[in-house]
CSV table of C-alpha atoms in Angstrom, one decimal:
chain,number,residue,atom,x,y,z
A,1,GLN,CA,32.8,-28.9,68.0
A,2,SER,CA,35.2,-29.6,70.9
A,3,VAL,CA,37.8,-27.1,72.0
A,4,LEU,CA,40.3,-30.0,72.2
A,5,THR,CA,40.8,-32.2,69.1
A,6,GLN,CA,41.2,-35.9,69.3
A,7,PRO,CA,41.0,-38.6,66.6
A,8,PRO,CA,37.6,-40.2,66.6
A,9,SER,CA,39.1,-43.7,66.6
A,10,VAL,CA,42.2,-45.7,66.8
A,11,SER,CA,42.8,-49.5,66.7
A,12,ALA,CA,45.6,-52.0,67.3
A,13,ALA,CA,46.1,-55.6,68.0
A,14,PRO,CA,46.5,-57.1,71.5
A,15,GLY,CA,50.0,-56.7,72.8
A,16,GLN,CA,50.8,-53.8,70.6
A,17,THR,CA,51.2,-50.1,71.5
A,18,VAL,CA,48.8,-47.3,70.6
A,19,THR,CA,48.9,-43.5,71.0
A,20,ILE,CA,46.1,-41.1,71.2
A,21,SER,CA,46.7,-37.4,70.5
A,22,CYS,CA,44.9,-34.4,71.8
A,23,SER,CA,45.6,-30.9,70.5
A,24,GLY,CA,44.6,-27.5,71.8
A,25,SER,CA,45.8,-24.0,72.0
A,26,SER,CA,47.9,-21.6,74.1
A,27,SER,CA,45.0,-20.8,76.3
A,28,ASN,CA,44.4,-24.4,77.4
A,29,ILE,CA,47.0,-27.2,76.8
A,30,GLY,CA,49.7,-24.7,76.1
A,31,ILE,CA,49.6,-23.3,79.6
A,32,ASN,CA,47.7,-25.8,81.8
A,33,TYR,CA,48.0,-29.4,82.9
A,34,VAL,CA,46.1,-32.1,81.1
A,35,SER,CA,44.2,-35.1,82.4
A,36,TRP,CA,43.0,-38.3,80.6
A,37,TYR,CA,39.9,-40.3,81.3
A,38,GLN,CA,39.0,-43.9,80.3
A,39,GLN,CA,35.3,-44.6,79.8
A,40,LEU,CA,34.5,-48.3,79.5
A,41,PRO,CA,31.2,-49.1,77.8
A,42,GLY,CA,28.2,-48.2,80.0
A,43,THR,CA,30.3,-46.8,82.8
A,44,ALA,CA,31.4,-43.5,84.2
A,45,PRO,CA,34.7,-42.0,83.2
A,46,LYS,CA,37.7,-42.9,85.3
A,47,LEU,CA,40.8,-40.8,85.8
A,48,LEU,CA,43.8,-42.3,84.0
A,49,ILE,CA,46.4,-39.6,83.9
A,50,TYR,CA,46.7,-36.2,85.6
A,51,ASP,CA,49.2,-33.4,85.4
A,52,ASN,CA,50.1,-34.5,81.9
A,53,ASN,CA,52.0,-37.6,82.9
A,54,LYS,CA,51.1,-38.8,86.4
A,55,ARG,CA,49.2,-41.9,87.2
A,56,PRO,CA,46.8,-42.3,90.1
A,57,SER,CA,47.3,-45.2,92.4
A,58,GLY,CA,46.1,-48.4,90.8
A,59,ILE,CA,46.7,-47.3,87.2
A,60,PRO,CA,49.2,-49.7,85.5
A,61,ASP,CA,52.4,-48.2,84.0
A,62,ARG,CA,51.2,-49.4,80.6
A,63,PHE,CA,49.4,-46.1,80.5
A,64,SER,CA,51.6,-43.0,80.0
A,65,GLY,CA,51.1,-39.3,79.1
A,66,SER,CA,53.3,-36.7,77.5
A,67,LYS,CA,53.0,-33.1,76.5
A,68,SER,CA,54.7,-31.0,73.8
A,69,GLY,CA,53.6,-27.4,73.2
A,70,THR,CA,49.8,-27.3,72.7
A,71,SER,CA,49.4,-31.1,72.3
A,72,VAL,CA,49.4,-34.1,74.6
A,73,THR,CA,49.6,-37.8,73.9
A,74,LEU,CA,48.3,-40.8,75.7
A,75,GLY,CA,50.3,-44.0,75.2
A,76,ILE,CA,49.1,-47.5,76.0
A,77,THR,CA,51.5,-50.4,75.7
A,78,GLY,CA,50.8,-54.1,75.9
A,79,LEU,CA,47.2,-53.6,74.7
A,80,GLN,CA,44.5,-55.8,76.2
A,81,THR,CA,41.0,-56.4,75.1
A,82,GLY,CA,39.9,-54.8,78.4
A,83,ASP,CA,41.4,-51.5,77.2
A,84,GLU,CA,38.6,-51.1,74.6
A,85,ALA,CA,37.0,-47.9,75.7
A,86,ASP,CA,36.5,-44.2,74.9
A,87,TYR,CA,39.4,-42.0,76.0
A,88,TYR,CA,39.0,-38.3,76.7
A,89,CYS,CA,41.5,-35.5,77.4
A,90,GLY,CA,40.6,-32.6,79.5
A,91,THR,CA,42.1,-29.3,80.8
A,92,TRP,CA,41.2,-25.8,82.0
A,93,ASP,CA,40.9,-23.1,79.4
A,94,ASN,CA,42.0,-19.7,80.7
A,95,SER,CA,40.2,-17.8,78.0
A,96,LEU,CA,36.8,-19.5,78.5
A,97,SER,CA,37.4,-19.9,82.3
A,98,ALA,CA,36.0,-23.4,81.8
A,99,GLU,CA,37.0,-27.0,81.8
A,100,VAL,CA,37.2,-28.3,78.3
A,101,PHE,CA,37.3,-31.9,76.9
A,102,GLY,CA,38.3,-33.5,73.7
A,103,GLY,CA,35.6,-35.2,71.6
A,104,GLY,CA,36.8,-38.6,72.7
A,105,THR,CA,38.7,-41.4,70.9
A,106,LYS,CA,37.3,-44.9,70.6
A,107,LEU,CA,40.0,-47.5,71.1
A,108,THR,CA,39.4,-50.9,69.4
A,109,VAL,CA,41.6,-53.8,70.2
A,110,LEU,CA,41.4,-56.0,67.2
B,1,GLN,CA,38.0,-43.4,99.0
B,2,VAL,CA,35.1,-41.0,98.5
B,3,GLN,CA,32.0,-42.2,96.7
B,4,LEU,CA,29.5,-40.0,94.9
B,5,GLN,CA,25.9,-40.8,94.0
B,6,GLU,CA,23.5,-38.8,91.8
B,7,SER,CA,19.8,-38.7,92.5
B,8,GLY,CA,16.8,-36.9,91.0
B,9,PRO,CA,14.0,-37.1,88.5
B,10,GLY,CA,14.7,-39.0,85.3
B,11,LEU,CA,12.1,-37.2,83.3
B,12,VAL,CA,11.7,-33.4,83.1
B,13,LYS,CA,9.3,-31.5,80.9
B,14,PRO,CA,10.5,-28.9,78.5
B,15,SER,CA,10.8,-25.3,79.9
B,16,GLN,CA,11.0,-26.7,83.5
B,17,THR,CA,14.0,-26.9,85.8
B,18,LEU,CA,16.2,-29.9,86.1
B,19,SER,CA,17.2,-30.6,89.7
B,20,LEU,CA,19.8,-33.2,90.7
B,21,THR,CA,21.6,-33.9,94.0
B,22,CYS,CA,24.9,-35.6,94.5
B,23,THR,CA,25.5,-37.3,97.9
B,24,VAL,CA,29.1,-37.7,99.0
B,25,SER,CA,30.1,-40.6,101.3
B,26,GLY,CA,33.5,-41.7,102.6
B,27,GLY,CA,34.6,-38.4,104.0
B,28,PRO,CA,33.4,-34.9,104.8
B,29,MET,CA,33.1,-32.5,101.9
B,30,TYR,CA,34.9,-29.8,103.9
B,31,SER,CA,38.0,-32.0,104.2
B,32,GLY,CA,40.7,-31.0,101.7
B,33,THR,CA,40.7,-28.6,98.8
B,34,TYR,CA,38.2,-29.9,96.3
B,35,TYR,CA,35.8,-28.5,93.8
B,36,TRP,CA,32.4,-30.2,93.4
B,37,ASN,CA,31.4,-30.6,89.7
B,38,TRP,CA,28.7,-31.5,87.4
B,39,ILE,CA,29.4,-33.0,83.9
B,40,ARG,CA,27.0,-34.3,81.4
B,41,GLN,CA,27.1,-36.6,78.3
B,42,PRO,CA,24.4,-36.8,75.7
B,43,ALA,CA,23.9,-40.3,74.3
B,44,GLY,CA,26.7,-41.3,72.0
B,45,LYS,CA,28.5,-38.0,72.5
B,46,GLY,CA,31.4,-36.6,74.5
B,47,LEU,CA,31.7,-35.0,77.9
B,48,GLU,CA,30.6,-31.5,78.7
B,49,TRP,CA,31.6,-29.7,81.9
B,50,ILE,CA,28.6,-27.9,83.4
B,51,GLY,CA,30.2,-26.1,86.4
B,52,ARG,CA,31.7,-26.4,89.8
B,53,ALA,CA,31.3,-25.1,93.3
B,54,TYR,CA,33.6,-24.9,96.3
B,55,ILE,CA,32.6,-25.2,99.9
B,56,SER,CA,33.0,-21.5,100.3
B,57,GLY,CA,30.1,-21.0,97.9
B,58,SER,CA,32.2,-19.7,95.0
B,59,THR,CA,31.2,-21.1,91.6
B,60,ASN,CA,32.3,-21.4,88.0
B,61,TYR,CA,30.1,-22.3,85.2
B,62,ASN,CA,30.4,-23.2,81.5
B,63,PRO,CA,29.8,-20.0,79.6
B,64,SER,CA,27.4,-21.8,77.3
B,65,LEU,CA,25.1,-22.7,80.2
B,66,LYS,CA,25.9,-20.0,82.7
B,67,SER,CA,22.6,-18.2,82.4
B,68,ARG,CA,20.6,-21.3,83.3
B,69,VAL,CA,22.8,-23.1,85.9
B,70,THR,CA,23.1,-23.0,89.6
B,71,ILE,CA,25.4,-25.3,91.6
B,72,SER,CA,25.3,-25.2,95.4
B,73,VAL,CA,27.0,-27.1,98.2
B,74,ASP,CA,25.4,-28.2,101.5
B,75,THR,CA,28.2,-29.5,103.7
B,76,SER,CA,25.8,-30.3,106.6
B,77,LYS,CA,24.3,-33.0,104.4
B,78,ASN,CA,27.5,-33.8,102.5
B,79,GLN,CA,25.6,-33.0,99.3
B,80,PHE,CA,25.8,-30.7,96.4
B,81,SER,CA,23.2,-29.9,93.8
B,82,LEU,CA,22.6,-28.8,90.3
B,83,LYS,CA,19.7,-26.7,88.9
B,84,LEU,CA,19.3,-26.2,85.2
B,85,SER,CA,16.4,-24.0,84.2
B,86,SER,CA,14.4,-23.7,80.9
B,87,VAL,CA,15.4,-27.2,79.7
B,88,THR,CA,14.9,-28.4,76.2
B,89,ALA,CA,15.5,-31.8,74.5
B,90,ALA,CA,19.1,-30.7,74.0
B,91,ASP,CA,19.6,-31.1,77.7
B,92,THR,CA,18.8,-34.8,77.6
B,93,ALA,CA,21.9,-36.5,78.8
B,94,VAL,CA,23.6,-38.7,81.5
B,95,TYR,CA,24.6,-36.3,84.3
B,96,TYR,CA,27.6,-37.1,86.4
B,97,CYS,CA,28.8,-35.5,89.6
B,98,ALA,CA,32.5,-35.5,90.2
B,99,ARG,CA,35.1,-34.4,92.8
B,100,GLY,CA,37.8,-32.2,91.2
B,101,TYR,CA,41.2,-31.4,92.6
B,102,PRO,CA,42.7,-28.0,91.7
B,103,SER,CA,46.3,-26.9,91.8
B,104,TYR,CA,47.9,-23.6,90.8
B,105,TYR,CA,51.5,-23.7,89.5
B,106,GLY,CA,51.9,-19.9,89.0
B,107,ALA,CA,52.2,-17.8,85.9
B,108,GLY,CA,48.6,-18.6,85.0
B,109,SER,CA,49.2,-22.3,84.9
B,110,TYR,CA,46.5,-24.6,86.4
B,111,SER,CA,45.9,-28.2,87.0
B,112,PHE,CA,42.4,-29.4,87.6
B,113,TYR,CA,41.3,-33.0,87.3
B,114,PHE,CA,38.3,-35.2,88.3
B,115,GLU,CA,39.4,-37.8,90.8
B,116,ASP,CA,36.2,-39.4,91.6
B,117,TRP,CA,32.9,-39.7,89.7
B,118,GLY,CA,29.4,-40.8,90.4
B,119,GLN,CA,27.8,-43.6,88.3
B,120,GLY,CA,25.7,-41.1,86.4
B,121,THR,CA,22.0,-40.6,86.1
B,122,LEU,CA,20.0,-40.3,82.8
B,123,VAL,CA,17.8,-37.3,82.6
B,124,THR,CA,15.4,-37.1,79.7
B,125,VAL,CA,13.6,-33.9,78.7
B,126,SER,CA,10.3,-34.7,77.1
B,127,SER,CA,6.6,-33.8,77.5
């Protein structure tokens, strides 16, 4: 059971927009900044979003992040088949003194 | 850009100690304010943070693994290592090393994210 809660799967057609939610509590998302990671099949995770809504160099602006209270959302616009991957949210938990992740969401581009 | 590469035995017997090394290239480990992390992922499951170490020697560990984990840094070799003792089949996973960037924004608010990852190495615990 993950500390952060994500939907197991989401799907959408190419070109459409999808959102992935991640919910936590006051000891993690509620007070700290969240990052998102994309894990393509058979590869290591890759940083997609940090500090809730910032994109590292090289990440297209089709990817965005937002935060409200104890939840965050990853948005992906203009879906491409190459976006099919598992997506994880992560943040520091002040009560556990540990980094925690969501269980991951599998994105299928139909 | 920094690159990380895990190395170590792919098979460990139950009750023994798992030992992995992460070699950092593309820049000295003492450059910048980074934490050096280990993260694992059992087959078909999600990510689990194991712990982190700073070049000063300070460490933080996942409470669920704390009694069995040691992470250390060797800046002279540009490497950091993981030791996990008393392993069982539940420790079978792909193990990743990752460079983490920390920030503190005051009032107990932290940012900590993993900028760079190794490719991962599969460790199987079996007799």
